[in-house]
Amino acid sequence: MAFIALPLLIAFVYTLYHAVTNKNLTTYQRSLWILIIVLGSLLGWLLYWAIGKNGDARTRQRGNAA
C-alpha cells in the first residue's frame, strides 16, 4: 500500500506547490486552483496539469497577436 500512497502524496504536494508558485496565474486563479486541487483529488490534479498550469498565458498571447 505504501508503494501507491507515497507517489500519490508526492504528486499531490508537487502539484500544490506548483500551483502556489506559478507566476502565470492571477491571485484569483491561484486560489481557485488550490481549492480544485485539494478538494478534487486526482481529478483536480489532472485538470490543473491539463488546463490550469498556463493560467492566463493564452490570453496574453492573443493580446500580443492582435
PDB file of C-alpha atoms in Angstrom:
ATOM      1  CA  MET A   1       0.000   0.000   0.000  1.00  0.00           C
ATOM      2  CA  ALA A   2       2.880   2.383   0.702  1.00  0.00           C
ATOM      3  CA  PHE A   3       4.095   1.844  -2.877  1.00  0.00           C
ATOM      4  CA  ILE A   4       0.916   3.515  -4.083  1.00  0.00           C
ATOM      5  CA  ALA A   5       0.335   6.067  -1.315  1.00  0.00           C
ATOM      6  CA  LEU A   6       3.813   7.629  -1.280  1.00  0.00           C
ATOM      7  CA  PRO A   7       3.972   8.508  -5.013  1.00  0.00           C
ATOM      8  CA  LEU A   8       0.435   9.919  -4.828  1.00  0.00           C
ATOM      9  CA  LEU A   9       1.377  12.040  -1.823  1.00  0.00           C
ATOM     10  CA  ILE A  10       4.469  13.311  -3.617  1.00  0.00           C
ATOM     11  CA  ALA A  11       2.416  14.128  -6.741  1.00  0.00           C
ATOM     12  CA  PHE A  12      -0.173  15.947  -4.626  1.00  0.00           C
ATOM     13  CA  VAL A  13       2.418  18.034  -2.785  1.00  0.00           C
ATOM     14  CA  TYR A  14       4.272  18.895  -6.018  1.00  0.00           C
ATOM     15  CA  THR A  15       1.059  19.881  -7.812  1.00  0.00           C
ATOM     16  CA  LEU A  16       0.010  22.058  -4.902  1.00  0.00           C
ATOM     17  CA  TYR A  17       3.475  23.652  -4.727  1.00  0.00           C
ATOM     18  CA  HIS A  18       3.412  24.329  -8.475  1.00  0.00           C
ATOM     19  CA  ALA A  19       0.003  25.996  -8.241  1.00  0.00           C
ATOM     20  CA  VAL A  20       1.093  28.178  -5.321  1.00  0.00           C
ATOM     21  CA  THR A  21       4.290  29.346  -7.033  1.00  0.00           C
ATOM     22  CA  ASN A  22       3.001  29.560 -10.623  1.00  0.00           C
ATOM     23  CA  LYS A  23       3.679  33.078 -11.941  1.00  0.00           C
ATOM     24  CA  ASN A  24       1.259  32.634 -14.866  1.00  0.00           C
ATOM     25  CA  LEU A  25      -1.747  32.573 -12.537  1.00  0.00           C
ATOM     26  CA  THR A  26      -3.521  35.573 -11.107  1.00  0.00           C
ATOM     27  CA  THR A  27      -4.265  35.588  -7.382  1.00  0.00           C
ATOM     28  CA  TYR A  28      -7.869  34.595  -8.060  1.00  0.00           C
ATOM     29  CA  GLN A  29      -6.861  31.761 -10.396  1.00  0.00           C
ATOM     30  CA  ARG A  30      -4.248  30.546  -7.919  1.00  0.00           C
ATOM     31  CA  SER A  31      -6.818  30.417  -5.098  1.00  0.00           C
ATOM     32  CA  LEU A  32      -9.327  28.636  -7.288  1.00  0.00           C
ATOM     33  CA  TRP A  33      -6.789  26.045  -8.479  1.00  0.00           C
ATOM     34  CA  ILE A  34      -5.639  25.372  -4.926  1.00  0.00           C
ATOM     35  CA  LEU A  35      -9.241  24.632  -3.952  1.00  0.00           C
ATOM     36  CA  ILE A  36      -9.724  22.413  -7.003  1.00  0.00           C
ATOM     37  CA  ILE A  37      -6.507  20.505  -6.298  1.00  0.00           C
ATOM     38  CA  VAL A  38      -7.291  19.989  -2.618  1.00  0.00           C
ATOM     39  CA  LEU A  39     -10.978  19.171  -2.999  1.00  0.00           C
ATOM     40  CA  GLY A  40     -10.859  17.498  -6.403  1.00  0.00           C
ATOM     41  CA  SER A  41      -8.356  14.804  -5.504  1.00  0.00           C
ATOM     42  CA  LEU A  42      -6.753  13.079  -8.500  1.00  0.00           C
ATOM     43  CA  LEU A  43      -9.204  14.627 -10.957  1.00  0.00           C
ATOM     44  CA  GLY A  44      -8.308  18.098  -9.676  1.00  0.00           C
ATOM     45  CA  TRP A  45      -4.590  17.370 -10.143  1.00  0.00           C
ATOM     46  CA  LEU A  46      -5.129  16.156 -13.680  1.00  0.00           C
ATOM     47  CA  LEU A  47      -7.254  19.174 -14.560  1.00  0.00           C
ATOM     48  CA  TYR A  48      -4.576  21.518 -13.221  1.00  0.00           C
ATOM     49  CA  TRP A  49      -1.840  19.901 -15.302  1.00  0.00           C
ATOM     50  CA  ALA A  50      -4.064  19.704 -18.388  1.00  0.00           C
ATOM     51  CA  ILE A  51      -5.567  23.195 -18.433  1.00  0.00           C
ATOM     52  CA  GLY A  52      -4.585  25.234 -15.384  1.00  0.00           C
ATOM     53  CA  LYS A  53      -0.818  25.385 -15.294  1.00  0.00           C
ATOM     54  CA  ASN A  54      -0.579  28.029 -18.047  1.00  0.00           C
ATOM     55  CA  GLY A  55      -3.032  30.367 -16.342  1.00  0.00           C
ATOM     56  CA  ASP A  56      -3.899  33.371 -18.438  1.00  0.00           C
ATOM     57  CA  ALA A  57      -0.876  32.973 -20.732  1.00  0.00           C
ATOM     58  CA  ARG A  58      -3.208  32.196 -23.631  1.00  0.00           C
ATOM     59  CA  THR A  59      -4.989  35.497 -23.096  1.00  0.00           C
ATOM     60  CA  ARG A  60      -1.677  37.369 -23.069  1.00  0.00           C
ATOM     61  CA  GLN A  61      -0.597  35.625 -26.281  1.00  0.00           C
ATOM     62  CA  ARG A  62      -3.845  36.569 -28.021  1.00  0.00           C
ATOM     63  CA  GLY A  63      -3.444  40.153 -26.837  1.00  0.00           C
ATOM     64  CA  ASN A  64       0.069  40.356 -28.286  1.00  0.00           C
ATOM     65  CA  ALA A  65      -1.007  38.875 -31.609  1.00  0.00           C
ATOM     66  CA  ALA A  66      -3.822  41.376 -32.161  1.00  0.00           C
TER      67      ALA A  66
END
